[in-house]
Structure formats: structure tokens, C-alpha cells
Amino acid sequence: MLHDANVDPAEIDKFQSIASRWWDRESEFKPLHEINPLRVRYIERQAGGLAGKRVVDIGCGGGILAEALAEQGAQVTGIDMAELSLKVARLHLHESELKVDYQLITAEAFAEQHAAQFDIVTCLEMLEHVPDPAAIIDAAARLLKPGGCLVLSTLNRNPKSFALAILGAEYVLGLIPRGTHQYRRFIKPSEMAAQLRANGLAVRDISGISYNPLTRNYALGRDIDVNYLVTAVVDA
Ligand code: SAH
């Protein structure tokens, strides 16, 4: 299939090999669980509420974000290219008793089938794992209804992000497995903004997610040097 060119099998394998631990809050996925409430509040605020909204979560993994959005009343579809992660996500619905439609499909193929159907498109901590992030942004833009919003998050590319997101998180603190991230795939906010503009979207907000190793707390704020969230809307 043509679109599979934009899937890095090594990246998918990395996530599949630890897929059984998606819902273990003390596992490699601990940081995602810990930032999840912040992300959900951010998305809710940016989108002007979640109840009744149609959402597609691109790169949903085991469903940490997708379930939390469904819990707030959104009608959520989660897509990913790691079959094992989707299995874990579907199993977890039995426990949470929530409803999420999980599908093994690329963002590009999904966008061909569901153009302009979503109020909210989310794609968090995923772009830095694909060969061609621009193609994902293009697909995400096509999925949005007029007036909808796209929320992305990824890692910035600069010496500080290398020091904190790779050396600090992978080697010093051991928050996530070594080799999780490749520096060259990090994306500067300016590059992200240019790509969004190229797809008819305008950046409405950029916020940072930072980690305080002393208090072991995450917070949203102005520091976008390492991990950051972007909200983009259709440019009127
Ligand atoms: N978005 C989730 C998971 C982030 S981990 C969260 O923030 O909680 C990155 C996810 O991207 C993994 O589940 C991985 O399988 C997925 N992924 C990587 N490349 C992908 C691709 N080309 N298409 C779809 N999903 C992909």
C-alpha cells in the first residue's frame, strides 16, 4: 500500500514490544499517564468543550488520551499502525466501560475516507516517530470540519531538548526507554507553523509541557523549548 511508506516499522516495533504495559502507570508509559490530565484540559479549553464533539486521535497507542476524551463525552475514533497497541486499547474498554472506535489505518488513508468529519483532530507525541510528519499534518487538516481544531504535540529541536528529552529522560532519569526518541525527528515550532500554514491552518496557541525533576511534576506553561502543544484552526 502506497501510504505505508510513511510508517517506520522500527518505530512501530518499539511500541509493540511494550504494548502490554500501556495501562501500567508505573511503566515506560508513566510520563504519558502523568501528562494526560493536562492535555485533556488543554484540548477541552482549546476546543470549547468536549461533550458531543467528534474526535479522531491519530497515533492513539493503547488509548490513554482517546479514553480520557471519551470520558468527557466526546465521540472518539483512535487510529494507530501498531496492531498490538490497538488490541490492548480495545481490551481496556472492557475495564473502563467507555466507547472508542479503534482502527488500524494510516492517517492518510483515514483522511481519504473521512474528509471534513471531525470537530477535533488530536495527534500527540506521534509526529516525531514518522518519516514524513508533513503528510500527517496534511491528513489531519483534511479531517477537520470547518471551524474545527487540530491539537498536536511533539518535541522541539535544540540543544536543551536534546539534553532534557534524550539525555535526561532516557539516560539520567530513565523516565522512558533508551532509543525512544531520535533527535533529528524533533520539530521546531517554526517548522510546525509553516507546515500548518501550507495546509490552510493558522496557529492559535502554542504551550509548553515541562517537567520538574525535583518535584516530579509536569506543568503547562510558556516554556516551549522541549515538549510543546500546538492548536491550529482553519485559517478564515
Ligand atoms: N498519542 C499517544 C501515544 C503516543 S506514542 C499519547 O500521546 O498518549 C506514539 C504512537 O504513535 C504509538 O502508538 C505508535 O504506534 C504510533 N505511530 C508511530 N508511527 C505511526 C504511523 N505512521 N501511523 C500511526 N501511528 C503511528
Tab-separated table of C-alpha atoms and ligand atoms in Angstrom:
chain	number	residue	atom	x	y	z
A	1	MET	CA	0.000	0.000	0.000
A	2	LEU	CA	1.297	3.385	-1.032
A	3	HIS	CA	0.743	5.138	2.297
A	4	ASP	CA	2.773	2.609	4.260
A	5	ALA	CA	5.825	4.482	3.033
A	6	ASN	CA	5.078	6.877	5.884
A	7	VAL	CA	5.250	4.232	8.599
A	8	ASP	CA	8.625	3.390	10.132
A	9	PRO	CA	8.479	-0.323	11.037
A	10	ALA	CA	11.243	0.091	13.630
A	11	GLU	CA	9.130	2.706	15.419
A	12	ILE	CA	6.039	0.519	15.328
A	13	ASP	CA	8.078	-2.430	16.698
A	14	LYS	CA	9.361	-0.284	19.563
A	15	PHE	CA	5.812	0.410	20.711
A	16	GLN	CA	4.542	-3.111	20.013
A	17	SER	CA	7.281	-4.644	22.164
A	18	ILE	CA	5.990	-2.790	25.227
A	19	ALA	CA	2.309	-2.690	24.254
A	20	SER	CA	1.190	-4.924	27.125
A	21	ARG	CA	2.189	-2.155	29.527
A	22	TRP	CA	0.191	0.747	28.042
A	23	TRP	CA	-2.102	0.875	31.086
A	24	ASP	CA	0.585	0.240	33.692
A	25	ARG	CA	1.042	3.655	35.244
A	26	GLU	CA	4.488	2.700	36.575
A	27	SER	CA	5.783	1.521	33.178
A	28	GLU	CA	7.504	3.236	30.267
A	29	PHE	CA	4.175	4.942	29.708
A	30	LYS	CA	4.165	6.661	33.096
A	31	PRO	CA	5.034	10.081	31.619
A	32	LEU	CA	2.083	9.882	29.193
A	33	HIS	CA	-0.273	8.966	32.042
A	34	GLU	CA	1.065	11.830	34.114
A	35	ILE	CA	0.684	14.479	31.423
A	36	ASN	CA	-2.718	13.175	30.321
A	37	PRO	CA	-4.938	15.281	32.599
A	38	LEU	CA	-3.048	18.409	31.497
A	39	ARG	CA	-3.521	17.509	27.843
A	40	VAL	CA	-7.219	16.750	28.238
A	41	ARG	CA	-7.851	20.079	29.970
A	42	TYR	CA	-5.856	21.871	27.274
A	43	ILE	CA	-7.811	20.229	24.441
A	44	GLU	CA	-11.112	20.884	26.183
A	45	ARG	CA	-10.241	24.552	26.608
A	46	GLN	CA	-8.963	24.991	23.061
A	47	ALA	CA	-11.938	23.208	21.526
A	48	GLY	CA	-14.511	24.965	23.696
A	49	GLY	CA	-15.685	21.731	25.316
A	50	LEU	CA	-15.586	18.033	24.508
A	51	ALA	CA	-19.113	16.772	25.099
A	52	GLY	CA	-20.671	15.572	21.860
A	53	LYS	CA	-17.617	16.507	19.764
A	54	ARG	CA	-16.385	14.125	17.063
A	55	VAL	CA	-12.700	13.470	17.665
A	56	VAL	CA	-10.072	11.438	15.838
A	57	ASP	CA	-6.868	10.679	17.749
A	58	ILE	CA	-4.012	9.897	15.347
A	59	GLY	CA	-1.360	7.600	16.838
A	60	CYS	CA	-3.627	6.656	19.742
A	61	GLY	CA	-1.472	3.778	21.018
A	62	GLY	CA	-3.151	1.984	23.922
A	63	GLY	CA	-5.794	4.688	24.175
A	64	ILE	CA	-4.588	6.808	27.094
A	65	LEU	CA	-5.792	10.049	25.507
A	66	ALA	CA	-8.665	8.561	23.476
A	67	GLU	CA	-10.351	7.119	26.576
A	68	ALA	CA	-9.918	10.300	28.588
A	69	LEU	CA	-11.573	12.305	25.801
A	70	ALA	CA	-14.412	9.770	25.596
A	71	GLU	CA	-14.831	10.074	29.341
A	72	GLN	CA	-15.540	13.765	28.847
A	73	GLY	CA	-18.344	12.925	26.426
A	74	ALA	CA	-16.519	13.102	23.089
A	75	GLN	CA	-17.271	10.585	20.331
A	76	VAL	CA	-13.768	9.279	19.701
A	77	THR	CA	-12.069	7.288	16.944
A	78	GLY	CA	-8.481	6.218	17.648
A	79	ILE	CA	-6.136	5.201	14.834
A	80	ASP	CA	-2.658	3.713	15.009
A	81	MET	CA	-0.453	1.417	12.916
A	82	ALA	CA	0.557	-0.850	15.821
A	83	GLU	CA	-1.909	-3.709	15.918
A	84	LEU	CA	-0.876	-4.914	19.368
A	85	SER	CA	-1.406	-1.488	20.886
A	86	LEU	CA	-4.903	-1.391	19.392
A	87	LYS	CA	-5.630	-4.808	20.881
A	88	VAL	CA	-4.637	-3.522	24.297
A	89	ALA	CA	-6.730	-0.398	23.717
A	90	ARG	CA	-9.804	-2.456	22.792
A	91	LEU	CA	-9.348	-4.758	25.780
A	92	HIS	CA	-9.102	-1.826	28.130
A	93	LEU	CA	-12.559	-0.631	27.058
A	94	HIS	CA	-13.986	-3.638	28.897
A	95	GLU	CA	-12.460	-2.307	32.067
A	96	SER	CA	-13.287	1.362	31.613
A	97	GLU	CA	-16.703	0.699	30.057
A	98	LEU	CA	-16.083	3.583	27.680
A	99	LYS	CA	-16.699	3.608	23.928
A	100	VAL	CA	-13.903	4.328	21.451
A	101	ASP	CA	-13.722	3.154	17.836
A	102	TYR	CA	-10.159	1.848	17.317
A	103	GLN	CA	-8.914	1.289	13.761
A	104	LEU	CA	-5.650	0.037	12.262
A	105	ILE	CA	-5.214	2.558	9.472
A	106	THR	CA	-2.823	5.314	8.451
A	107	ALA	CA	-3.828	8.939	8.909
A	108	GLU	CA	-3.510	9.415	5.160
A	109	ALA	CA	-5.887	6.568	4.277
A	110	PHE	CA	-8.309	7.569	7.040
A	111	ALA	CA	-8.398	11.140	5.709
A	112	GLU	CA	-9.355	9.866	2.261
A	113	GLN	CA	-12.381	8.131	3.768
A	114	HIS	CA	-13.452	10.750	6.316
A	115	ALA	CA	-12.657	14.196	4.944
A	116	ALA	CA	-14.118	17.131	6.922
A	117	GLN	CA	-15.879	14.943	9.500
A	118	PHE	CA	-14.190	15.881	12.771
A	119	ASP	CA	-14.577	18.753	15.210
A	120	ILE	CA	-11.251	17.929	16.828
A	121	VAL	CA	-8.204	16.110	15.487
A	122	THR	CA	-5.512	15.194	18.005
A	123	CYS	CA	-2.054	13.859	17.251
A	124	LEU	CA	0.090	13.836	20.374
A	125	GLU	CA	3.670	12.628	20.785
A	126	MET	CA	3.477	10.900	17.411
A	127	LEU	CA	4.898	13.166	14.690
A	128	GLU	CA	8.454	12.599	15.941
A	129	HIS	CA	8.048	8.887	15.156
A	130	VAL	CA	7.107	9.133	11.455
A	131	PRO	CA	9.296	9.552	8.364
A	132	ASP	CA	7.130	12.313	6.869
A	133	PRO	CA	5.313	14.349	9.538
A	134	ALA	CA	4.159	16.863	6.906
A	135	ALA	CA	1.969	14.179	5.327
A	136	ILE	CA	0.331	13.504	8.708
A	137	ILE	CA	-0.371	17.216	9.170
A	138	ASP	CA	-1.850	17.334	5.668
A	139	ALA	CA	-4.139	14.386	6.514
A	140	ALA	CA	-5.098	15.917	9.869
A	141	ALA	CA	-6.055	19.179	8.132
A	142	ARG	CA	-8.283	17.308	5.680
A	143	LEU	CA	-10.093	15.524	8.527
A	144	LEU	CA	-11.212	18.788	10.155
A	145	LYS	CA	-14.709	20.186	9.753
A	146	PRO	CA	-14.826	23.907	9.001
A	147	GLY	CA	-14.407	25.574	12.389
A	148	GLY	CA	-12.705	22.515	13.861
A	149	CYS	CA	-9.383	22.472	15.653
A	150	LEU	CA	-6.244	20.424	15.416
A	151	VAL	CA	-4.131	19.768	18.511
A	152	LEU	CA	-0.588	18.471	18.041
A	153	SER	CA	2.271	17.837	20.404
A	154	THR	CA	5.871	16.934	19.799
A	155	LEU	CA	9.447	17.697	20.860
A	156	ASN	CA	11.305	20.862	19.900
A	157	ARG	CA	14.774	20.551	18.313
A	158	ASN	CA	17.560	22.478	20.077
A	159	PRO	CA	20.429	21.713	22.486
A	160	LYS	CA	18.134	21.995	25.508
A	161	SER	CA	15.618	19.492	24.134
A	162	PHE	CA	18.475	17.106	23.329
A	163	ALA	CA	19.779	17.477	26.870
A	164	LEU	CA	16.412	17.084	28.599
A	165	ALA	CA	14.296	14.873	26.326
A	166	ILE	CA	17.062	12.459	25.317
A	167	LEU	CA	19.955	12.616	27.792
A	168	GLY	CA	17.801	13.500	30.799
A	169	ALA	CA	14.625	11.489	30.187
A	170	GLU	CA	16.237	8.422	28.577
A	171	TYR	CA	19.662	8.216	30.232
A	172	VAL	CA	19.782	10.128	33.503
A	173	LEU	CA	16.261	9.834	34.893
A	174	GLY	CA	15.273	6.720	32.944
A	175	LEU	CA	11.719	8.001	32.531
A	176	ILE	CA	11.398	6.387	29.101
A	177	PRO	CA	13.401	3.630	27.328
A	178	ARG	CA	16.724	4.474	25.693
A	179	GLY	CA	16.254	4.932	21.960
A	180	THR	CA	12.653	6.129	22.275
A	181	HIS	CA	13.451	9.389	20.501
A	182	GLN	CA	15.698	10.418	17.641
A	183	TYR	CA	16.871	13.998	17.778
A	184	ARG	CA	16.728	14.513	14.021
A	185	ARG	CA	12.994	13.828	14.066
A	186	PHE	CA	12.233	16.592	16.549
A	187	ILE	CA	10.278	19.504	15.088
A	188	LYS	CA	10.777	23.213	15.738
A	189	PRO	CA	7.606	25.232	16.335
A	190	SER	CA	8.511	27.413	13.329
A	191	GLU	CA	8.657	24.325	11.107
A	192	MET	CA	5.347	23.119	12.522
A	193	ALA	CA	3.723	26.521	11.928
A	194	ALA	CA	4.982	26.635	8.331
A	195	GLN	CA	3.602	23.162	7.687
A	196	LEU	CA	0.244	24.095	9.193
A	197	ARG	CA	0.085	27.247	7.066
A	198	ALA	CA	0.865	25.195	3.965
A	199	ASN	CA	-2.302	23.237	4.756
A	200	GLY	CA	-4.549	26.263	5.257
A	201	LEU	CA	-4.337	26.234	9.050
A	202	ALA	CA	-3.313	29.004	11.420
A	203	VAL	CA	-1.630	28.501	14.783
A	204	ARG	CA	-3.892	29.717	17.568
A	205	ASP	CA	-1.832	28.663	20.576
A	206	ILE	CA	1.491	27.126	21.482
A	207	SER	CA	2.021	25.934	25.068
A	208	GLY	CA	4.881	24.074	26.677
A	209	ILE	CA	4.738	20.924	28.789
A	210	SER	CA	7.629	20.928	31.210
A	211	TYR	CA	8.882	18.504	33.801
A	212	ASN	CA	10.318	19.459	37.152
A	213	PRO	CA	12.659	16.613	38.180
A	214	LEU	CA	12.742	17.807	41.784
A	215	THR	CA	9.001	17.781	42.404
A	216	ARG	CA	8.446	15.189	39.651
A	217	ASN	CA	5.577	17.264	38.381
A	218	TYR	CA	4.547	18.237	34.892
A	219	ALA	CA	3.037	21.620	34.117
A	220	LEU	CA	1.706	23.552	31.148
A	221	GLY	CA	3.342	26.885	30.546
A	222	ARG	CA	5.240	29.225	28.270
A	223	ASP	CA	8.447	27.215	28.045
A	224	ILE	CA	8.180	25.512	24.640
A	225	ASP	CA	11.871	24.565	24.423
A	226	VAL	CA	11.301	20.845	24.954
A	227	ASN	CA	7.806	19.342	24.717
A	228	TYR	CA	5.041	21.537	23.327
A	229	LEU	CA	1.391	21.534	22.294
A	230	VAL	CA	0.045	23.427	19.296
A	231	THR	CA	-3.548	24.268	18.438
A	232	ALA	CA	-4.314	25.140	14.849
A	233	VAL	CA	-7.581	26.186	13.263
A	234	VAL	CA	-8.782	26.589	9.708
A	235	ASP	CA	-7.478	29.956	8.530
A	236	ALA	CA	-10.537	32.050	7.772
B	1	SAH	N1	-0.699	9.611	21.164
B	1	SAH	C1	-0.500	8.706	22.285
B	1	SAH	C2	0.666	7.737	22.055
B	1	SAH	C3	1.995	8.358	21.714
B	1	SAH	S1	3.255	7.152	21.395
B	1	SAH	C4	-0.283	9.521	23.534
B	1	SAH	O1	0.236	10.639	23.436
B	1	SAH	O2	-0.621	9.063	24.628
B	1	SAH	C5	3.363	7.222	19.621
B	1	SAH	C6	2.316	6.386	18.912
B	1	SAH	O3	2.411	6.649	17.517
B	1	SAH	C7	2.499	4.878	19.079
B	1	SAH	O4	1.286	4.304	19.495
B	1	SAH	C8	2.879	4.400	17.676
B	1	SAH	O5	2.407	3.094	17.379
B	1	SAH	C9	2.191	5.429	16.824
B	1	SAH	N2	2.722	5.561	15.474
B	1	SAH	C10	4.008	5.641	15.076
B	1	SAH	N3	4.074	5.770	13.742
B	1	SAH	C11	2.788	5.786	13.286
B	1	SAH	C12	2.195	5.913	12.000
B	1	SAH	N4	2.944	6.087	10.923
B	1	SAH	N5	0.859	5.894	11.905
B	1	SAH	C13	0.093	5.757	13.011
B	1	SAH	N6	0.589	5.641	14.252
B	1	SAH	C14	1.924	5.652	14.386
